[in-house]
């Protein structure tokens, strides 16, 4: 089991969470999206939340600022977290606006708040699990989509809840986090998303 668990840290790496959230939004939202709208939306998400961060990661690694994609050291987290805040801000300011993609806008806004909290915690020498921020944010967002569109997604929600536990176990097995850091990440992810549900449900 210990050999299998690390796989989930890569499968549900935070870099994929925006894409998964967008997928659930397009799948479950009652707003009609044309094929062209979907293609453009997913291209924007892939470029801004996957390709650009990967490019910056390799740039930072070239300059010796980071060593692995897991960003285990506190000192290595500041620049990537700031970068994520900037990219998410550009995304919701230019592309995913509240008028066009209402629920998805608040998902990314919650992501900005969660990342900002994780960034500020670094100055208190506290390391919140970014994996848990991503998984818990996605879970709350899916619950919100289910309520907003009155769709029964109990099985998918249950699966994500289980995956929260699996990913947390994975991070422990890899000795990447303590229980406290996993709890901090979980709270950083759930609280902003939970508060923002009030504004779009």
mmCIF file of C-alpha atoms in Angstrom:
data_model
loop_
_atom_site.group_PDB
_atom_site.id
_atom_site.type_symbol
_atom_site.label_atom_id
_atom_site.label_comp_id
_atom_site.label_asym_id
_atom_site.label_seq_id
_atom_site.Cartn_x
_atom_site.Cartn_y
_atom_site.Cartn_z
ATOM 1 C CA UNK A 1 0.000 0.000 0.000
ATOM 2 C CA UNK A 2 2.849 2.387 0.801
ATOM 3 C CA UNK A 3 4.159 1.938 -2.729
ATOM 4 C CA UNK A 4 0.765 2.742 -4.273
ATOM 5 C CA UNK A 5 -0.191 5.804 -2.186
ATOM 6 C CA UNK A 6 2.477 8.194 -3.602
ATOM 7 C CA UNK A 7 0.833 7.761 -7.021
ATOM 8 C CA UNK A 8 -2.177 9.739 -5.774
ATOM 9 C CA UNK A 9 0.023 12.722 -4.901
ATOM 10 C CA UNK A 10 0.851 12.977 -8.596
ATOM 11 C CA UNK A 11 -2.598 12.035 -9.898
ATOM 12 C CA UNK A 12 -4.255 14.748 -7.806
ATOM 13 C CA UNK A 13 -1.398 17.230 -7.935
ATOM 14 C CA UNK A 14 -2.675 20.795 -7.282
ATOM 15 C CA UNK A 15 -1.776 21.800 -10.839
ATOM 16 C CA UNK A 16 -4.648 19.624 -12.132
ATOM 17 C CA UNK A 17 -7.327 20.888 -9.725
ATOM 18 C CA UNK A 18 -8.363 23.965 -11.817
ATOM 19 C CA UNK A 19 -8.867 21.709 -14.832
ATOM 20 C CA UNK A 20 -10.949 19.244 -12.791
ATOM 21 C CA UNK A 21 -13.038 22.065 -11.341
ATOM 22 C CA UNK A 22 -13.676 23.440 -14.828
ATOM 23 C CA UNK A 23 -14.633 19.967 -16.066
ATOM 24 C CA UNK A 24 -17.223 19.559 -13.290
ATOM 25 C CA UNK A 25 -18.547 23.061 -13.920
ATOM 26 C CA UNK A 26 -19.106 22.477 -17.643
ATOM 27 C CA UNK A 27 -20.571 19.033 -16.960
ATOM 28 C CA UNK A 28 -22.997 20.030 -14.210
ATOM 29 C CA UNK A 29 -23.889 23.694 -14.704
ATOM 30 C CA UNK A 30 -27.319 24.284 -16.200
ATOM 31 C CA UNK A 31 -25.962 27.002 -18.506
ATOM 32 C CA UNK A 32 -25.597 25.871 -22.128
ATOM 33 C CA UNK A 33 -22.049 25.931 -23.463
ATOM 34 C CA UNK A 34 -21.326 25.630 -27.175
ATOM 35 C CA UNK A 35 -18.469 23.429 -28.354
ATOM 36 C CA UNK A 36 -16.387 26.496 -29.243
ATOM 37 C CA UNK A 37 -16.964 28.004 -25.782
ATOM 38 C CA UNK A 38 -15.849 24.757 -24.145
ATOM 39 C CA UNK A 39 -12.741 24.450 -26.302
ATOM 40 C CA UNK A 40 -11.693 28.062 -25.641
ATOM 41 C CA UNK A 41 -12.412 27.730 -21.913
ATOM 42 C CA UNK A 42 -10.377 24.544 -21.515
ATOM 43 C CA UNK A 43 -7.514 25.921 -23.610
ATOM 44 C CA UNK A 44 -7.355 28.986 -21.369
ATOM 45 C CA UNK A 45 -7.336 26.818 -18.253
ATOM 46 C CA UNK A 46 -4.663 24.453 -19.604
ATOM 47 C CA UNK A 47 -2.385 27.275 -20.758
ATOM 48 C CA UNK A 48 -2.713 29.505 -17.687
ATOM 49 C CA UNK A 49 -2.920 26.920 -14.893
ATOM 50 C CA UNK A 50 -0.791 24.071 -16.302
ATOM 51 C CA UNK A 51 1.587 25.117 -19.090
ATOM 52 C CA UNK A 52 2.655 28.462 -17.594
ATOM 53 C CA UNK A 53 3.280 27.089 -14.066
ATOM 54 C CA UNK A 54 5.299 24.189 -15.515
ATOM 55 C CA UNK A 55 7.352 26.656 -17.573
ATOM 56 C CA UNK A 56 7.993 28.839 -14.526
ATOM 57 C CA UNK A 57 8.856 25.756 -12.460
ATOM 58 C CA UNK A 58 11.621 24.757 -14.840
ATOM 59 C CA UNK A 59 12.811 28.350 -14.912
ATOM 60 C CA UNK A 60 12.941 28.453 -11.110
ATOM 61 C CA UNK A 61 14.700 25.097 -10.986
ATOM 62 C CA UNK A 62 17.302 26.384 -13.442
ATOM 63 C CA UNK A 63 18.072 29.220 -11.034
ATOM 64 C CA UNK A 64 18.093 26.851 -8.046
ATOM 65 C CA UNK A 65 14.963 28.307 -6.431
ATOM 66 C CA UNK A 66 13.091 24.967 -6.327
ATOM 67 C CA UNK A 67 14.171 21.354 -6.543
ATOM 68 C CA UNK A 68 11.005 19.225 -6.909
ATOM 69 C CA UNK A 69 7.395 19.728 -8.015
ATOM 70 C CA UNK A 70 6.259 18.922 -4.468
ATOM 71 C CA UNK A 71 7.834 22.134 -3.047
ATOM 72 C CA UNK A 72 8.610 20.479 0.269
ATOM 73 C CA UNK A 73 10.721 23.333 1.640
ATOM 74 C CA UNK A 74 8.973 26.434 3.021
ATOM 75 C CA UNK A 75 11.465 28.797 1.386
ATOM 76 C CA UNK A 76 10.681 27.324 -2.043
ATOM 77 C CA UNK A 77 6.946 27.932 -1.797
ATOM 78 C CA UNK A 78 6.735 31.721 -1.790
ATOM 79 C CA UNK A 79 7.373 32.409 -5.470
ATOM 80 C CA UNK A 80 5.134 29.566 -6.794
ATOM 81 C CA UNK A 81 2.280 30.624 -4.505
ATOM 82 C CA UNK A 82 2.578 34.254 -5.566
ATOM 83 C CA UNK A 83 2.657 33.116 -9.177
ATOM 84 C CA UNK A 84 -0.545 31.140 -8.693
ATOM 85 C CA UNK A 85 -2.284 34.141 -7.165
ATOM 86 C CA UNK A 86 -1.233 36.259 -10.150
ATOM 87 C CA UNK A 87 -2.305 33.678 -12.758
ATOM 88 C CA UNK A 88 -5.684 33.068 -11.102
ATOM 89 C CA UNK A 89 -6.222 36.839 -10.863
ATOM 90 C CA UNK A 90 -5.517 37.284 -14.575
ATOM 91 C CA UNK A 91 -7.845 34.387 -15.333
ATOM 92 C CA UNK A 92 -10.864 35.771 -13.500
ATOM 93 C CA UNK A 93 -10.203 39.368 -14.563
ATOM 94 C CA UNK A 94 -9.820 38.695 -18.277
ATOM 95 C CA UNK A 95 -11.435 35.342 -19.057
ATOM 96 C CA UNK A 96 -13.547 33.691 -16.380
ATOM 97 C CA UNK A 97 -15.687 36.630 -15.327
ATOM 98 C CA UNK A 98 -18.666 36.457 -12.986
ATOM 99 C CA UNK A 99 -20.968 37.400 -15.873
ATOM 100 C CA UNK A 100 -19.858 34.581 -18.187
ATOM 101 C CA UNK A 101 -18.974 31.758 -15.786
ATOM 102 C CA UNK A 102 -20.607 32.652 -12.492
ATOM 103 C CA UNK A 103 -19.898 29.589 -10.343
ATOM 104 C CA UNK A 104 -16.475 28.943 -11.856
ATOM 105 C CA UNK A 105 -15.491 32.555 -11.171
ATOM 106 C CA UNK A 106 -16.070 32.037 -7.445
ATOM 107 C CA UNK A 107 -14.187 28.721 -7.534
ATOM 108 C CA UNK A 108 -11.075 30.514 -8.775
ATOM 109 C CA UNK A 109 -11.679 33.463 -6.449
ATOM 110 C CA UNK A 110 -11.728 30.982 -3.579
ATOM 111 C CA UNK A 111 -8.503 29.553 -4.956
ATOM 112 C CA UNK A 112 -6.903 33.001 -4.752
ATOM 113 C CA UNK A 113 -7.982 33.410 -1.110
ATOM 114 C CA UNK A 114 -6.782 29.902 -0.200
ATOM 115 C CA UNK A 115 -3.409 30.480 -1.846
ATOM 116 C CA UNK A 116 -3.059 33.879 -0.169
ATOM 117 C CA UNK A 117 -3.715 32.316 3.245
ATOM 118 C CA UNK A 118 -1.169 29.562 2.540
ATOM 119 C CA UNK A 119 1.336 32.245 1.500
ATOM 120 C CA UNK A 120 0.805 34.291 4.673
ATOM 121 C CA UNK A 121 1.150 31.172 6.825
ATOM 122 C CA UNK A 122 4.690 30.764 5.494
ATOM 123 C CA UNK A 123 5.712 33.847 7.474
ATOM 124 C CA UNK A 124 4.497 32.078 10.613
ATOM 125 C CA UNK A 125 6.705 29.119 9.621
ATOM 126 C CA UNK A 126 3.543 27.101 8.954
ATOM 127 C CA UNK A 127 3.309 24.956 5.837
ATOM 128 C CA UNK A 128 -0.234 24.223 4.663
ATOM 129 C CA UNK A 129 -0.568 21.241 2.347
ATOM 130 C CA UNK A 130 -1.266 22.567 -1.151
ATOM 131 C CA UNK A 131 -2.532 19.103 -2.135
ATOM 132 C CA UNK A 132 -5.181 19.288 0.576
ATOM 133 C CA UNK A 133 -6.075 22.856 -0.385
ATOM 134 C CA UNK A 134 -6.761 21.666 -3.914
ATOM 135 C CA UNK A 135 -8.693 18.513 -2.998
ATOM 136 C CA UNK A 136 -10.849 20.139 -0.324
ATOM 137 C CA UNK A 137 -11.580 23.148 -2.564
ATOM 138 C CA UNK A 138 -12.679 20.862 -5.374
ATOM 139 C CA UNK A 139 -14.900 18.849 -3.036
ATOM 140 C CA UNK A 140 -16.710 21.912 -1.662
ATOM 141 C CA UNK A 141 -17.085 23.316 -5.186
ATOM 142 C CA UNK A 142 -18.679 20.090 -6.423
ATOM 143 C CA UNK A 143 -21.099 20.130 -3.489
ATOM 144 C CA UNK A 144 -21.960 23.728 -4.400
ATOM 145 C CA UNK A 145 -22.558 22.792 -8.038
ATOM 146 C CA UNK A 146 -24.833 19.957 -6.930
ATOM 147 C CA UNK A 147 -26.915 22.262 -4.739
ATOM 148 C CA UNK A 148 -26.986 25.114 -7.263
ATOM 149 C CA UNK A 149 -28.136 22.931 -10.158
ATOM 150 C CA UNK A 150 -30.156 20.485 -8.018
ATOM 151 C CA UNK A 151 -28.234 17.484 -9.336
ATOM 152 C CA UNK A 152 -27.544 14.367 -7.301
ATOM 153 C CA UNK A 153 -23.776 13.826 -7.353
ATOM 154 C CA UNK A 154 -23.570 11.911 -4.072
ATOM 155 C CA UNK A 155 -21.346 9.200 -5.536
ATOM 156 C CA UNK A 156 -18.856 11.686 -7.001
ATOM 157 C CA UNK A 157 -18.831 13.713 -3.787
ATOM 158 C CA UNK A 158 -18.254 10.525 -1.772
ATOM 159 C CA UNK A 159 -15.416 9.585 -4.114
ATOM 160 C CA UNK A 160 -13.759 12.984 -3.668
ATOM 161 C CA UNK A 161 -14.129 12.785 0.114
ATOM 162 C CA UNK A 162 -12.401 9.405 0.043
ATOM 163 C CA UNK A 163 -9.704 10.850 -2.230
ATOM 164 C CA UNK A 164 -9.128 13.629 0.319
ATOM 165 C CA UNK A 165 -8.220 10.916 2.789
ATOM 166 C CA UNK A 166 -6.149 8.969 0.264
ATOM 167 C CA UNK A 167 -4.173 12.042 -0.793
ATOM 168 C CA UNK A 168 -3.610 12.987 2.858
ATOM 169 C CA UNK A 169 -2.336 9.458 3.537
ATOM 170 C CA UNK A 170 -0.141 9.729 0.470
ATOM 171 C CA UNK A 171 1.468 12.924 1.751
ATOM 172 C CA UNK A 172 2.098 11.293 5.136
ATOM 173 C CA UNK A 173 3.654 8.203 3.560
ATOM 174 C CA UNK A 174 5.914 10.421 1.469
ATOM 175 C CA UNK A 175 6.842 12.319 4.666
ATOM 176 C CA UNK A 176 5.928 15.552 2.894
ATOM 177 C CA UNK A 177 3.612 16.816 5.644
ATOM 178 C CA UNK A 178 2.575 16.395 9.232
ATOM 179 C CA UNK A 179 -1.036 15.933 10.374
ATOM 180 C CA UNK A 180 -1.114 19.613 11.365
ATOM 181 C CA UNK A 181 -0.002 20.741 7.901
ATOM 182 C CA UNK A 182 -2.623 18.531 6.247
ATOM 183 C CA UNK A 183 -5.329 19.971 8.514
ATOM 184 C CA UNK A 184 -4.156 23.514 7.732
ATOM 185 C CA UNK A 185 -4.385 22.756 4.017
ATOM 186 C CA UNK A 186 -7.851 21.262 4.410
ATOM 187 C CA UNK A 187 -9.086 24.349 6.277
ATOM 188 C CA UNK A 188 -7.427 26.736 3.803
ATOM 189 C CA UNK A 189 -9.303 24.986 1.006
ATOM 190 C CA UNK A 190 -12.733 24.490 2.558
ATOM 191 C CA UNK A 191 -13.277 27.769 4.410
ATOM 192 C CA UNK A 192 -12.925 30.244 1.465
ATOM 193 C CA UNK A 193 -14.960 27.996 -0.840
ATOM 194 C CA UNK A 194 -17.590 27.501 1.860
ATOM 195 C CA UNK A 195 -17.907 31.237 2.526
ATOM 196 C CA UNK A 196 -18.141 32.072 -1.192
ATOM 197 C CA UNK A 197 -20.990 29.588 -1.658
ATOM 198 C CA UNK A 198 -23.184 32.269 -0.107
ATOM 199 C CA UNK A 199 -22.519 34.566 -3.091
ATOM 200 C CA UNK A 200 -23.323 32.201 -5.941
ATOM 201 C CA UNK A 201 -25.780 29.588 -4.701
#
